[in-house]
Coordinates of C-alpha atoms and ligand atoms in Angstrom, one line a residue:
X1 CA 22.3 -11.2 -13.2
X2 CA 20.0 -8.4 -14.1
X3 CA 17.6 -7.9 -11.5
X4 CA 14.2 -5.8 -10.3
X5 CA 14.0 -3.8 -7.4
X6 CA 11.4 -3.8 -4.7
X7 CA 9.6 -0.5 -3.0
X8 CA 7.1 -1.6 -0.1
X9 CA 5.8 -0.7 3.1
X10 CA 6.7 -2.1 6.2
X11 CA 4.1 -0.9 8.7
X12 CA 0.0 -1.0 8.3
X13 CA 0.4 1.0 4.8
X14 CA 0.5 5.0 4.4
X15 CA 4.1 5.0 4.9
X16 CA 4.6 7.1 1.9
X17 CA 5.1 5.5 -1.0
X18 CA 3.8 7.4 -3.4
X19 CA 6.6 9.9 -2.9
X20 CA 9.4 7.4 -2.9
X21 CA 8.5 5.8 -5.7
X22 CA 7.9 8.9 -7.6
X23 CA 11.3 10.4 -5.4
X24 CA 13.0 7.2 -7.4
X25 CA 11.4 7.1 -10.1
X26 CA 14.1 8.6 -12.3
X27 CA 16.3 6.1 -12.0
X28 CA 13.7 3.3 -13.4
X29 CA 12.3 3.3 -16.5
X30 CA 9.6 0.8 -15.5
X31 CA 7.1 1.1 -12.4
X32 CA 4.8 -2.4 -11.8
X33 CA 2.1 -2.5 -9.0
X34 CA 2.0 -6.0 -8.0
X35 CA -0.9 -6.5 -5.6
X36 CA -3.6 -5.1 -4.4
X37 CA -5.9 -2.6 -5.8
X38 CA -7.9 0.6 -5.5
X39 CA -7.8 0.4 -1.3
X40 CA -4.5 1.5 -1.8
X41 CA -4.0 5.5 -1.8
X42 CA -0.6 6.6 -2.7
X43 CA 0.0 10.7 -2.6
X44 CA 2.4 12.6 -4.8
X45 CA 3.1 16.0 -4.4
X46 CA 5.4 18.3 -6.8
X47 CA 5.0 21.9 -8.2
X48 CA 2.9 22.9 -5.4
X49 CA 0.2 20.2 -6.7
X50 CA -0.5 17.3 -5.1
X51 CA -2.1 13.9 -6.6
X52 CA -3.6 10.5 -5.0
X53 CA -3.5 7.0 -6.8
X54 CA -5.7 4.2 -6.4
X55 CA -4.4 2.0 -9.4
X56 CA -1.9 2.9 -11.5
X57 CA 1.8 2.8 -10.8
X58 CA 3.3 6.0 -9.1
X59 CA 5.5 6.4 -11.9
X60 CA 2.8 7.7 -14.5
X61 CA 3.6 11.6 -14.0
X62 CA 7.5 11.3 -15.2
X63 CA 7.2 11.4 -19.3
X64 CA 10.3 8.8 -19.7
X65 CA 8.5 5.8 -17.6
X66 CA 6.8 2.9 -18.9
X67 CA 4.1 1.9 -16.2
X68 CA 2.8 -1.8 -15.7
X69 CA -0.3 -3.1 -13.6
X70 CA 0.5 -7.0 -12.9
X71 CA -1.6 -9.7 -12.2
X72 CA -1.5 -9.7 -8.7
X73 CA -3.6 -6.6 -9.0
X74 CA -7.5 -6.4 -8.9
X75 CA -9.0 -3.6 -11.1
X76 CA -12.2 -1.4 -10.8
X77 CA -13.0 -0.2 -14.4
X78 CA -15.1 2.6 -13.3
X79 CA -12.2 3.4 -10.2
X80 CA -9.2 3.1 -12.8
X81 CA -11.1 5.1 -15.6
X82 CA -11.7 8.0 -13.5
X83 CA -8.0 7.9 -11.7
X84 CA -6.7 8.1 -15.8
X85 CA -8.6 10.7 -16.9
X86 CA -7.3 13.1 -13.8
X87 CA -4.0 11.9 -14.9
X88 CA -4.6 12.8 -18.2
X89 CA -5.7 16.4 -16.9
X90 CA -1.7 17.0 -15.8
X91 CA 0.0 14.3 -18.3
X92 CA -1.9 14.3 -21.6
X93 CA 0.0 11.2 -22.8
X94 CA -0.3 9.2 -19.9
X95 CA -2.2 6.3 -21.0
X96 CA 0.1 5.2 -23.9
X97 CA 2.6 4.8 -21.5
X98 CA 0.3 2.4 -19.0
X99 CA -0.4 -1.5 -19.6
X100 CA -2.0 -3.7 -17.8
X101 CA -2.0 -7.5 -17.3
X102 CA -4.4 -9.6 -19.2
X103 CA -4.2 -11.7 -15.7
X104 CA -5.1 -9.0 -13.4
X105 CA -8.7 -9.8 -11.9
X106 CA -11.9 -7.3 -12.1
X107 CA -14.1 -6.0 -9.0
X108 CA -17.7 -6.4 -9.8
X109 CA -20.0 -4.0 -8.6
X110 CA -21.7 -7.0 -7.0
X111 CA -18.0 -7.4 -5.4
X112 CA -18.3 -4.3 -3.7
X113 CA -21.6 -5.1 -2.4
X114 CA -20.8 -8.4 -0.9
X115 CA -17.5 -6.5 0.8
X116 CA -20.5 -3.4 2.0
X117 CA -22.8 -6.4 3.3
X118 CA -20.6 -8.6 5.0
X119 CA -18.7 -5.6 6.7
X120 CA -21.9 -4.1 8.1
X121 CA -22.7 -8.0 9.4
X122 CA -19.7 -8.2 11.0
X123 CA -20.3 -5.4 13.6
X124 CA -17.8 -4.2 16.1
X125 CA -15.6 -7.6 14.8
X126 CA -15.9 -6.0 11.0
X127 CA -12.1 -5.5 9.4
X128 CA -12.9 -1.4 8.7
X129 CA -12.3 -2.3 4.7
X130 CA -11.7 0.3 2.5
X131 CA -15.2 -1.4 1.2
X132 CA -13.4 -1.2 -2.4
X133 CA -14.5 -5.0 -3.1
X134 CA -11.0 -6.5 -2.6
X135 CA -11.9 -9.1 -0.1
X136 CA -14.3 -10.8 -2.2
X137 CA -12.6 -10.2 -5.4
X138 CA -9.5 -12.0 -4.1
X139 CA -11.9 -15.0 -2.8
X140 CA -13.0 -15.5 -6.4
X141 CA -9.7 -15.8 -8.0
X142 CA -8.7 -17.8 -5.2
X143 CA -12.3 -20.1 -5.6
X144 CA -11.4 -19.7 -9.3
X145 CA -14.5 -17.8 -10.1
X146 CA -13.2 -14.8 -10.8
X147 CA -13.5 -12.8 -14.3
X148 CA -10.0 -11.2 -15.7
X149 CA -9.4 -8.3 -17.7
X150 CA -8.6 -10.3 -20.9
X151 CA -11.9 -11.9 -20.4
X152 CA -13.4 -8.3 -21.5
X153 CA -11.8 -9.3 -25.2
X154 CA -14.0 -12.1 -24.9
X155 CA -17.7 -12.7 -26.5
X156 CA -18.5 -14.5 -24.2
X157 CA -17.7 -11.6 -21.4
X158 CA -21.3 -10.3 -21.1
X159 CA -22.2 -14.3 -20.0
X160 CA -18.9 -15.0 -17.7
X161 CA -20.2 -11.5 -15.8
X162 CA -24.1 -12.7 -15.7
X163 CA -23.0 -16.1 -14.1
X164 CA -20.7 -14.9 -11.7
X165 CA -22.9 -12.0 -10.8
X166 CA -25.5 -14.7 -10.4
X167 CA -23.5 -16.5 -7.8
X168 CA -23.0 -13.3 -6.1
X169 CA -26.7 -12.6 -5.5
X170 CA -27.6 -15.8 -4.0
X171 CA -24.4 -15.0 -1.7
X172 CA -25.7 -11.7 -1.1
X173 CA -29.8 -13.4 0.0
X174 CA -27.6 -14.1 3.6
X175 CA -27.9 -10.6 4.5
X176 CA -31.7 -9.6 4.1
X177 CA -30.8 -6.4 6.0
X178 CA -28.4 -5.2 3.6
X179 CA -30.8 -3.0 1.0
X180 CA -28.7 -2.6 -2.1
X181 CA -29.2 -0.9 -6.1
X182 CA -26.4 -1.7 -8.4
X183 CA -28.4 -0.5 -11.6
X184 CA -26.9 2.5 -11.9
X185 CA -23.2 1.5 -10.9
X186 CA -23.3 -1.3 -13.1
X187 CA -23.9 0.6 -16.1
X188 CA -21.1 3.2 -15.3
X189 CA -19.0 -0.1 -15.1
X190 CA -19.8 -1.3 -18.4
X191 CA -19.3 2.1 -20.0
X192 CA -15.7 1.8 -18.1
X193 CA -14.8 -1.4 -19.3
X194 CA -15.5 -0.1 -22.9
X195 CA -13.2 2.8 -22.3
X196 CA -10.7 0.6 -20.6
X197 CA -9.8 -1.3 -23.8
X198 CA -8.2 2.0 -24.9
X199 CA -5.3 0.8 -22.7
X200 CA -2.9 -2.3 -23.8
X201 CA -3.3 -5.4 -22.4
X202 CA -0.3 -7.7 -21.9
X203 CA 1.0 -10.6 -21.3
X204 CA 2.8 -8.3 -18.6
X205 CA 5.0 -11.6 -17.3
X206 CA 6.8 -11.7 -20.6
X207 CA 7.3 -8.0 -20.3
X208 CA 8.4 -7.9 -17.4
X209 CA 11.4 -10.7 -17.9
X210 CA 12.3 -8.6 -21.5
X211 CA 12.9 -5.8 -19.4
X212 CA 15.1 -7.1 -16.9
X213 CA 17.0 -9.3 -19.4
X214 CA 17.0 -6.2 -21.5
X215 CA 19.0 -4.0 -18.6
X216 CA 16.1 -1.8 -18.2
X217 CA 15.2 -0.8 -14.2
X218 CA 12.3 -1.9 -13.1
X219 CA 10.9 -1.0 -9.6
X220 CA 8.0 -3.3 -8.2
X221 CA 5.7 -0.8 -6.2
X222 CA 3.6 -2.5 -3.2
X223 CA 0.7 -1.6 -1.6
X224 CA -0.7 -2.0 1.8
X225 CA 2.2 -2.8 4.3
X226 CA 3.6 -6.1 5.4
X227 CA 1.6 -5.5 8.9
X228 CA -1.7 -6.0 6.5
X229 CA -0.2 -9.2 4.5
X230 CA -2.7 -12.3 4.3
X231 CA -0.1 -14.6 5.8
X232 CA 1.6 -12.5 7.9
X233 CA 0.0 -9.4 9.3
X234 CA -2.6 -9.3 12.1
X235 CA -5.3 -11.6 11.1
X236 CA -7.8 -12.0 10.2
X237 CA -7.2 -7.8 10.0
X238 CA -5.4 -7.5 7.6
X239 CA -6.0 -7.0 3.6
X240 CA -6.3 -10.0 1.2
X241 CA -2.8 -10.1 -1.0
X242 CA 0.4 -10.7 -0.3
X243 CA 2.1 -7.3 0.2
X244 CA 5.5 -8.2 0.9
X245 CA 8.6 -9.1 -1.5
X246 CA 7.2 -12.4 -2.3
X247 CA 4.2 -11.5 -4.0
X248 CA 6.4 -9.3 -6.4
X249 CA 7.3 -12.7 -7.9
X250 CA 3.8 -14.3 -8.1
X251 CA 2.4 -10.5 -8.8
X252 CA 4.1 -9.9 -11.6
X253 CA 5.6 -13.4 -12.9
X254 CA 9.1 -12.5 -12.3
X255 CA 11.4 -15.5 -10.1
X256 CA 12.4 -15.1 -6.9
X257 CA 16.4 -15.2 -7.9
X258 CA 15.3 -11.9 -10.0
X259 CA 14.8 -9.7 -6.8
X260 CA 17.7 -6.9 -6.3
X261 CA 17.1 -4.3 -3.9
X262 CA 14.5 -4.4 -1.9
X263 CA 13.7 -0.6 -0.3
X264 CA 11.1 -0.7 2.6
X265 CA 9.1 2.4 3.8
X266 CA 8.4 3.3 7.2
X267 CA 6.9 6.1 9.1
X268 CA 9.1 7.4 12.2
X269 CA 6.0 6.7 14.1
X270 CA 3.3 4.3 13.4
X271 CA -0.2 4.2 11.9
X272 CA -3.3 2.1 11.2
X273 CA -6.5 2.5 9.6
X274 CA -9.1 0.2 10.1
X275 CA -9.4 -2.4 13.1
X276 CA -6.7 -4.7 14.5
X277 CA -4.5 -4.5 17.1
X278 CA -1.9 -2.2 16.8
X279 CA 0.6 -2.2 20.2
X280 CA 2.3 1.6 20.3
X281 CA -1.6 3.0 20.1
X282 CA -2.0 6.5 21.3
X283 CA -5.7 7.2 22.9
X284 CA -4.3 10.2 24.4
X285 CA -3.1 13.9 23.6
X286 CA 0.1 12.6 21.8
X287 CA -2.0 10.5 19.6
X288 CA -3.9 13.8 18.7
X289 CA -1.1 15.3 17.9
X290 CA 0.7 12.6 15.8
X291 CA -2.4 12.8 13.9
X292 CA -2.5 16.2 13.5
X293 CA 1.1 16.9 12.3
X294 CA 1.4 14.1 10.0
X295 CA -2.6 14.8 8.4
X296 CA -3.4 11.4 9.3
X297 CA -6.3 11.3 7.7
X298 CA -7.2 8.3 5.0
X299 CA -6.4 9.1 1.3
X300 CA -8.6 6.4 0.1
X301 CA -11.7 7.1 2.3
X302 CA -10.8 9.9 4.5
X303 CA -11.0 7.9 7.9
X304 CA -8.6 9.8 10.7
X305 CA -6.4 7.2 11.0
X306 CA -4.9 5.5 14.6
X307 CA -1.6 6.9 15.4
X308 CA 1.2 5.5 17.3
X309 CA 4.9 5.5 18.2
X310 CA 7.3 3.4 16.1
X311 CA 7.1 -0.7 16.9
X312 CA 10.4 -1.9 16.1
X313 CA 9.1 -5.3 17.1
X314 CA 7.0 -4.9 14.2
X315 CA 9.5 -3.1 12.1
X316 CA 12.0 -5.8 12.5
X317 CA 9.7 -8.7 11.6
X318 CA 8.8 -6.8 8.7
X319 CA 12.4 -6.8 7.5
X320 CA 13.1 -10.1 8.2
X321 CA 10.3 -11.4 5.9
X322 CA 10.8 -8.9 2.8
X323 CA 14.6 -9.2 2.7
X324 CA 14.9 -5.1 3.2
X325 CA 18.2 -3.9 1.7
X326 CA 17.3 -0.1 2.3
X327 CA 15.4 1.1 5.2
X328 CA 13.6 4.4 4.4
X329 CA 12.5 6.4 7.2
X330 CA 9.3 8.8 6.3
X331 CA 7.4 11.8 8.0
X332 CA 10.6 12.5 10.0
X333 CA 9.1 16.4 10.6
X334 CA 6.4 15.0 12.2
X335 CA 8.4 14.5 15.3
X336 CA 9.8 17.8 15.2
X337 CA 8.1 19.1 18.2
X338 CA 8.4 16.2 20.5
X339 CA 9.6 16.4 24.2
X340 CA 9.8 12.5 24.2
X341 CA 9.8 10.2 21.6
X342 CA 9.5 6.3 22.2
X343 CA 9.7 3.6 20.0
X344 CA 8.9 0.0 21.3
X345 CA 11.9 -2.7 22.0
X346 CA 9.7 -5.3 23.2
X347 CA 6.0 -6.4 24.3
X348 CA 5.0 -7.8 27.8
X349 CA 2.0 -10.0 28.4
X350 CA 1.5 -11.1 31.6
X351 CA 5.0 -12.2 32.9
X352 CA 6.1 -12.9 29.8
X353 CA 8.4 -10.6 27.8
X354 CA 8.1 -11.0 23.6
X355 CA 11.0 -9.4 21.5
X356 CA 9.3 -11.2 18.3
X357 CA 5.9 -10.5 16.8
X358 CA 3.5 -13.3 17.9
X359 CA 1.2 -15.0 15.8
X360 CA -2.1 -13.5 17.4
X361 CA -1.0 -10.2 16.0
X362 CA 0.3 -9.1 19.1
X363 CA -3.5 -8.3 20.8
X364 CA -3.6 -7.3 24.3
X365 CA 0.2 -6.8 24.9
X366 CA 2.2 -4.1 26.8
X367 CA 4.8 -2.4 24.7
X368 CA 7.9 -2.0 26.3
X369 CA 9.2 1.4 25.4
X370 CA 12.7 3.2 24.7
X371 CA 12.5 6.7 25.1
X372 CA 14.5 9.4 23.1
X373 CA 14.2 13.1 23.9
X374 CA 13.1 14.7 21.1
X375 CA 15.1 17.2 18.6
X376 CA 12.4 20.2 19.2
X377 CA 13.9 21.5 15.6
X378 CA 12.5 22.3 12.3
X379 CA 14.1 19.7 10.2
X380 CA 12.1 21.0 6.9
X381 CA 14.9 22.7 5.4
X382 CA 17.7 20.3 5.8
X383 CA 19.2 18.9 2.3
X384 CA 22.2 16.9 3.6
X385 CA 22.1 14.2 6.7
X386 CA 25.4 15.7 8.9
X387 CA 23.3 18.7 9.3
X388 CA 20.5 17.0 10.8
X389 CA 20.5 17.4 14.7
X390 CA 22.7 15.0 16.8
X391 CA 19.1 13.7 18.7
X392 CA 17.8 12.9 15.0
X393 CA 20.4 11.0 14.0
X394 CA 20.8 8.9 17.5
X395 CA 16.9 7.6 16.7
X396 CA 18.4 6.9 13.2
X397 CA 20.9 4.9 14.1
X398 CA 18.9 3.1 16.7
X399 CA 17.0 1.8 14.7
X400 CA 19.8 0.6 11.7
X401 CA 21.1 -1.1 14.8
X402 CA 18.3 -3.1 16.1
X403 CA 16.7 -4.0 12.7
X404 CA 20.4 -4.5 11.8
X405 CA 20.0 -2.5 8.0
X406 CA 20.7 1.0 7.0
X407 CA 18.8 3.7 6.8
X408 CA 19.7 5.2 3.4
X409 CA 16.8 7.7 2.7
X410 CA 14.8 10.4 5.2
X411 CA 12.3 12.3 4.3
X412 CA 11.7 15.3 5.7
X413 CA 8.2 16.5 4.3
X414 CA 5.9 15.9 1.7
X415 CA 7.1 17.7 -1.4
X416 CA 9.9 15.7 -3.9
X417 CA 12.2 18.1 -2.4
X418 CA 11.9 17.3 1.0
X419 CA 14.2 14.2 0.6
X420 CA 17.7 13.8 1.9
X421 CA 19.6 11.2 0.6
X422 CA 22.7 8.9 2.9
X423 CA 25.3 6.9 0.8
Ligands
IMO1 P1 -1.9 2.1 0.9 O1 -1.4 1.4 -0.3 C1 -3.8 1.6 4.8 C2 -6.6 -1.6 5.4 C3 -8.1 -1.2 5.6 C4 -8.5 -2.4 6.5 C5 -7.8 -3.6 5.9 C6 -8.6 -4.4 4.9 O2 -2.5 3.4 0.7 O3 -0.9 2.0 2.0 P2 -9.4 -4.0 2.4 O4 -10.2 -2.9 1.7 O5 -8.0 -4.1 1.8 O6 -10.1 -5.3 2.4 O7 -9.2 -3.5 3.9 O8 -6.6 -3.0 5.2 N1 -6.0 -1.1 4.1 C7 -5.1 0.0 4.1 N2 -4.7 0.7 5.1 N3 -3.3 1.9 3.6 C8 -3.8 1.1 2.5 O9 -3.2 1.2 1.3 C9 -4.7 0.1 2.8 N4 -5.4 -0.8 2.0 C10 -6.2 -1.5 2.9 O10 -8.2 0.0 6.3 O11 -8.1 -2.2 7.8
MG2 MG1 -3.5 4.7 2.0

């Protein structure tokens, strides 16, 4: 049976995948985001250029790929608008080869505000959104509330926005500290939603099953990481979609028998933006430098993000849930200069000892570490894996051994190049 494959992140998002989707996009000739929306921030760099996308699929800068937003995706006109005209700056014909599903739901500005008021409510308990709106954009199309982008075809569309809006200011009357002015946003995101009907909207489930029954290849691209999933990440930190293989079939309409290969993305190390616990933390010097090696630094809102060694409790969890065929291990050179590495086997709280991730999101635990000495080699260089230093490729296959799955791609630094590939 033909089938579509699966790229997604496995830790608290940032693993990458903006490269390895754009690293495998030739062999695809369709790229479909699935969930999520403009918190995401995925970086491409080729030609000594580098790029950072909020909405649209990672595949939009090779000239032979056909790029789909799905309905498990919520949009920001005035957010997408801008992201396609950049694009357009480097790939003039990039918007004929983009579609996006009639299903998918729209952030309000009024969406944004509610996410702005209740975060700044919330004090030190707030989530640390990306403040993009998703939260209570999901709410509405969960409450059934919500306005979708074939709704803009609508004459009735001006109206559907008033009442909803409506709704959203008596919400909004629960926070009398939160001073707000959406005049002038709201008419930027009218004038967006004009220009967005420049773009074709489908019926992207049909689509989507003619290419697969066609023999086309079709990746799904995720956002976030399974660590941030609504059902199964830490929550209540976590974001508000289903990030992890499943929602490929409720994200973009296709069944679950329909799932081939499904490649998950992790970082050699860990990170986190945002609050929620996050068990290999580094407070310390190491953390510092994690950060400082890898540019951990938000592509979405800038925020230096929390930086920590590799969870394999975590890891594993997240393989188990998203049926990971293909482990791919990202950022590599980051550990280049490391005396020690560690990774965690197992967390301790009080007496007892966890080797699976509890359903409190692992807060207050211990991690139990395994330590590797480091490889203290420049790895930026290396094209093929047997060159690779011995200490390199013992973490490797540690960890194909306890997550029990290969590790088929490494990636040694940012540029398209800096990919080595294992058979
Ligand atoms: P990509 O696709 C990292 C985090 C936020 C916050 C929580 C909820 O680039 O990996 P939200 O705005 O979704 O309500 O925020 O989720 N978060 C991300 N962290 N990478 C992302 O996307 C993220 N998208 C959301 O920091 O903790
Ligand atoms: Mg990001």
């Amino acid at each position: 049976m033909k089938k579509i494959d699966v790229v997604l992140g496995l830790q608290w998002g940032d693993e990458g995948k903006g490269k390895v989707v754009d690293v495998l996009t030739p062999n695809y000739n369709v790229i479909a985001r699935f969930q999520g929306g403009p918190n995401a921030g995925h970086s491409l760099v080729f030609n000594n250029d580098s790029f950072v996308l909020h909405t649209v699929p990672s595949g939009i800068f090779r000239k032979e790929s056909v790029n789909i937003i799905g309905n498990g995706v919520v949009i920001d006109p005035v957010i997408l608008m801008d992201e396609i005209k950049q694009i357009e700056t480097k790939s003039a014909d990039s918007r004929s080869r983009l579609m996006i599903s009639k299903r998918a739901q729209l952030i309000l500005p009024t969406h944004r505000m509610l996410d702005a008021a209740n975060e700044s409510s919330m004090g030190k308990s707030k989530i640390g959104s990306t403040l993009k709106g998703i939260g209570p954009t999901y709410m509405d199309k969960i409450g059934r509330y919500g306005l979708r982008i074939g709704d803009i075809l609508l004459d009735s569309f001006k109206e559907k926005y008033e009442a909803l809006k409506k709704r959203h200011m008596e919400t909004l009357k629960l926070y009398p500290d939160f001073k707000f002015d959406i005049t002038e946003y709201e008419a930027k995101w009218f004038d967006a939603v004009e220009q967005l009907k420049s773009i074709k909207f489908v019926d992207s489930e049909h689509i989507a099953n003619e290419y697969i029954n066609d023999g086309k290849a079709i990746l799904a691209e995720g956002a976030q990481g399974s660590m941030l999933d609504i059902d199964f990440g830490t929550y209540p930190f976590v974001t508000s979609s289903n990030t992890m293989t499943a929602g490929v079939c409720t994200g973009l309409g296709v069944a679950p028998n329909r799932v081939g290969n499904v490649y998950g993305i992790f970082k050699a190390y860990c990170t986190r933006v945002g609050n929620g616990p996050f068990p290999t933390e580094l407070n310390d010097q190491t953390g510092e430098d994690l950060r400082q090696a890898g540019h951990e630094f938000g592509a979405t809102t800038g925020r230096p993000r929390r930086c920590g060694w590799l969870d394999l409790v975590a890891l594993k969890y997240a393989v188990m849930m998203n049926g990971v065929t293909d482990l791919i291990m990202m950022k590599s050179d980051v550990l280049n200069s490391m005396d020690t590495i560690k990774v965690a086997v197992a967390y301790k709280r009080g007496d007892e000892t966890m080797d699976t991730f509890p359903y409190d999101g692992a807060d207050n635990v211990e991690p139990i570490y395994k330590e590797f000495e480091g490889w203290k080699t420049d790895i930026c260089d290396i094209r093929d894996y047997d060159s690779l230093p011995e200490k390199f490729r013992e973490y490797v296959a540690f960890i194909e051994k306890e997550t029990s799955c290969p590790v088929r791609i490494i990636s040694i630094g940012p540029d398209r190049e800096a990919t080595i590939f294992r058979n």
